[in-house]
Coordinates of C-alpha atoms and ligand atoms in Angstrom, one line a residue:
X10 CA 13.2 -3.1 -18.0
X11 CA 10.6 -1.1 -19.3
X12 CA 11.1 1.0 -23.0
X13 CA 10.2 4.5 -23.9
X14 CA 7.1 4.4 -24.7
X15 CA 5.9 2.0 -21.3
X16 CA 7.3 4.7 -19.9
X17 CA 5.2 7.9 -21.2
X18 CA 2.6 5.7 -21.8
X19 CA 2.5 5.4 -17.7
X20 CA 3.4 9.3 -17.7
X21 CA 0.4 10.0 -19.5
X22 CA -2.2 7.8 -17.8
X23 CA -0.6 8.9 -15.4
X24 CA -1.6 12.6 -15.5
X25 CA -5.0 12.2 -15.0
X26 CA -3.5 11.6 -10.7
X27 CA -3.0 14.9 -11.1
X28 CA -4.1 16.8 -7.6
X29 CA -4.3 21.0 -9.2
X30 CA -7.0 22.3 -8.2
X31 CA -5.7 25.5 -9.0
X32 CA -4.0 25.9 -11.3
X33 CA -5.4 23.5 -14.3
X34 CA -2.5 22.7 -15.2
X35 CA -1.5 18.9 -14.5
X36 CA 2.1 17.5 -14.7
X37 CA 2.9 14.0 -14.3
X38 CA 6.5 13.0 -14.4
X39 CA 7.7 8.9 -14.6
X40 CA 10.7 8.0 -13.5
X41 CA 13.2 4.7 -14.6
X42 CA 15.7 3.9 -12.2
X43 CA 19.9 2.7 -13.3
X44 CA 18.1 -0.8 -11.8
X45 CA 14.6 -0.7 -13.8
X46 CA 12.4 0.7 -10.8
X47 CA 9.7 3.1 -12.6
X48 CA 7.8 5.5 -9.9
X49 CA 5.6 8.4 -10.9
X50 CA 5.5 11.7 -9.7
X51 CA 2.3 14.5 -10.5
X52 CA 2.1 17.5 -9.1
X53 CA 0.5 18.5 -6.3
X54 CA -1.0 22.4 -5.6
X55 CA -1.5 23.5 -1.8
X56 CA -4.2 26.4 -0.5
X57 CA -1.8 28.1 0.3
X58 CA -0.3 27.9 -2.9
X59 CA 4.2 27.5 -2.1
X60 CA 3.8 24.0 -0.6
X61 CA 2.8 23.4 -4.2
X62 CA 5.7 20.0 -5.2
X63 CA 5.9 19.6 -9.1
X64 CA 5.9 16.8 -10.9
X65 CA 9.6 16.1 -11.6
X66 CA 10.8 17.0 -7.6
X67 CA 7.2 14.2 -6.4
X68 CA 8.6 10.9 -8.9
X69 CA 11.6 11.7 -7.4
X70 CA 11.5 11.7 -3.7
X71 CA 9.4 8.3 -4.1
X72 CA 11.8 7.0 -5.6
X73 CA 15.2 8.6 -3.3
X74 CA 12.8 7.4 -0.5
X75 CA 13.3 4.2 -0.9
X76 CA 16.6 4.3 -1.3
X77 CA 17.2 4.9 -5.3
X78 CA 20.3 7.5 -6.0
X79 CA 21.0 6.7 -9.4
X80 CA 18.3 7.1 -12.8
X81 CA 17.9 5.8 -16.2
X82 CA 15.4 7.8 -17.8
X83 CA 12.9 10.7 -16.6
X84 CA 9.8 11.4 -18.6
X85 CA 7.5 14.6 -18.2
X86 CA 4.5 15.3 -19.9
X87 CA 1.8 18.4 -18.8
X88 CA -1.2 19.6 -20.2
X89 CA 0.6 22.0 -22.5
X90 CA 2.9 21.4 -25.0
X91 CA 6.6 20.8 -24.4
X92 CA 6.5 20.7 -20.6
X93 CA 10.0 21.3 -19.8
X94 CA 10.6 21.5 -16.2
X95 CA 10.9 24.4 -13.5
X96 CA 14.4 25.6 -12.4
X97 CA 13.7 24.1 -9.5
X98 CA 13.0 20.9 -10.9
X99 CA 15.6 21.2 -12.8
X100 CA 18.0 22.0 -10.0
X101 CA 16.9 18.6 -7.6
X102 CA 17.5 17.3 -11.0
X103 CA 21.2 18.4 -11.3
X104 CA 21.5 16.5 -7.1
X105 CA 20.7 12.7 -8.7
X106 CA 21.1 13.0 -12.7
X107 CA 24.1 11.7 -14.4
X108 CA 25.5 13.4 -18.2
X109 CA 23.6 9.9 -19.3
X110 CA 20.6 10.2 -17.6
X111 CA 17.2 11.4 -20.2
X112 CA 15.2 14.2 -19.9
X113 CA 12.0 13.0 -21.7
X114 CA 9.7 16.0 -22.4
X115 CA 6.8 14.0 -23.7
X116 CA 3.5 14.8 -25.8
X117 CA 2.3 11.5 -26.9
X118 CA 3.9 8.2 -27.8
X119 CA 5.4 9.1 -31.2
X120 CA 5.9 13.1 -30.3
X121 CA 9.0 13.7 -27.4
X122 CA 12.5 15.2 -27.2
X123 CA 14.7 13.8 -25.3
X124 CA 17.7 16.0 -23.1
X125 CA 20.3 16.1 -20.6
X126 CA 20.5 17.6 -18.0
X127 CA 23.0 19.7 -19.2
X128 CA 20.8 21.0 -22.3
X129 CA 18.3 22.0 -19.7
X130 CA 20.4 22.9 -17.1
X131 CA 24.0 24.7 -18.2
X132 CA 26.8 26.2 -15.9
X133 CA 24.8 24.4 -13.2
X134 CA 26.1 24.8 -9.2
X135 CA 26.4 21.2 -8.0
X136 CA 28.3 18.4 -5.9
X137 CA 30.5 19.2 -7.3
X138 CA 31.2 22.9 -6.3
X139 CA 30.6 22.1 -2.5
X140 CA 34.2 19.2 -2.7
Ligands
LIG224 N1 4.6 22.6 -12.6 C1 5.3 21.0 -13.0 O1 4.9 20.3 -12.0 N2 6.3 21.0 -13.1 C2 7.3 21.3 -14.1 O2 8.4 21.3 -13.7 C3 6.1 22.8 -13.6 C4 5.1 24.0 -12.8 C5 3.3 22.8 -11.7 C6 3.4 23.5 -10.5 C7 1.8 23.5 -10.8 O3 1.3 22.7 -9.2 C8 1.6 23.5 -11.6 O4 2.5 22.5 -12.6 C9 1.3 25.1 -12.4 O5 2.8 25.8 -12.5

């Protein structure tokens, strides 16, 4: 199982793979499944703008497409100090993250903060409301 520093290092290194010719704002996300598998995602922009996908949803789509449904940690890093996930990504995470999934906002190997989904999306609407 990769530790938090390894995940952050991967996220920082992978930022260069961002496809962001319009905003020039690079974001990278690294997702650790509960089984210990690692998936990477970057933001992928589009000339038509709205099809743009954020790094967090890109990583989640990769993992979910491989059959993973439970997540231990997501590390997010971007070109801004403290790049937090957008509202759409928070809602997307709410579908799959549990109370213990760690959301790590990383600036460097030694500068990062850890949150839960409840911290970032309190009073959320989700699966529980449709049962
Ligand atoms: N972006 C992300 O990838 N994740 C976020 O949570 C915030 C925004 C991307 C989308 C777009 O490519 C660029 O950052 C500027 O909004």
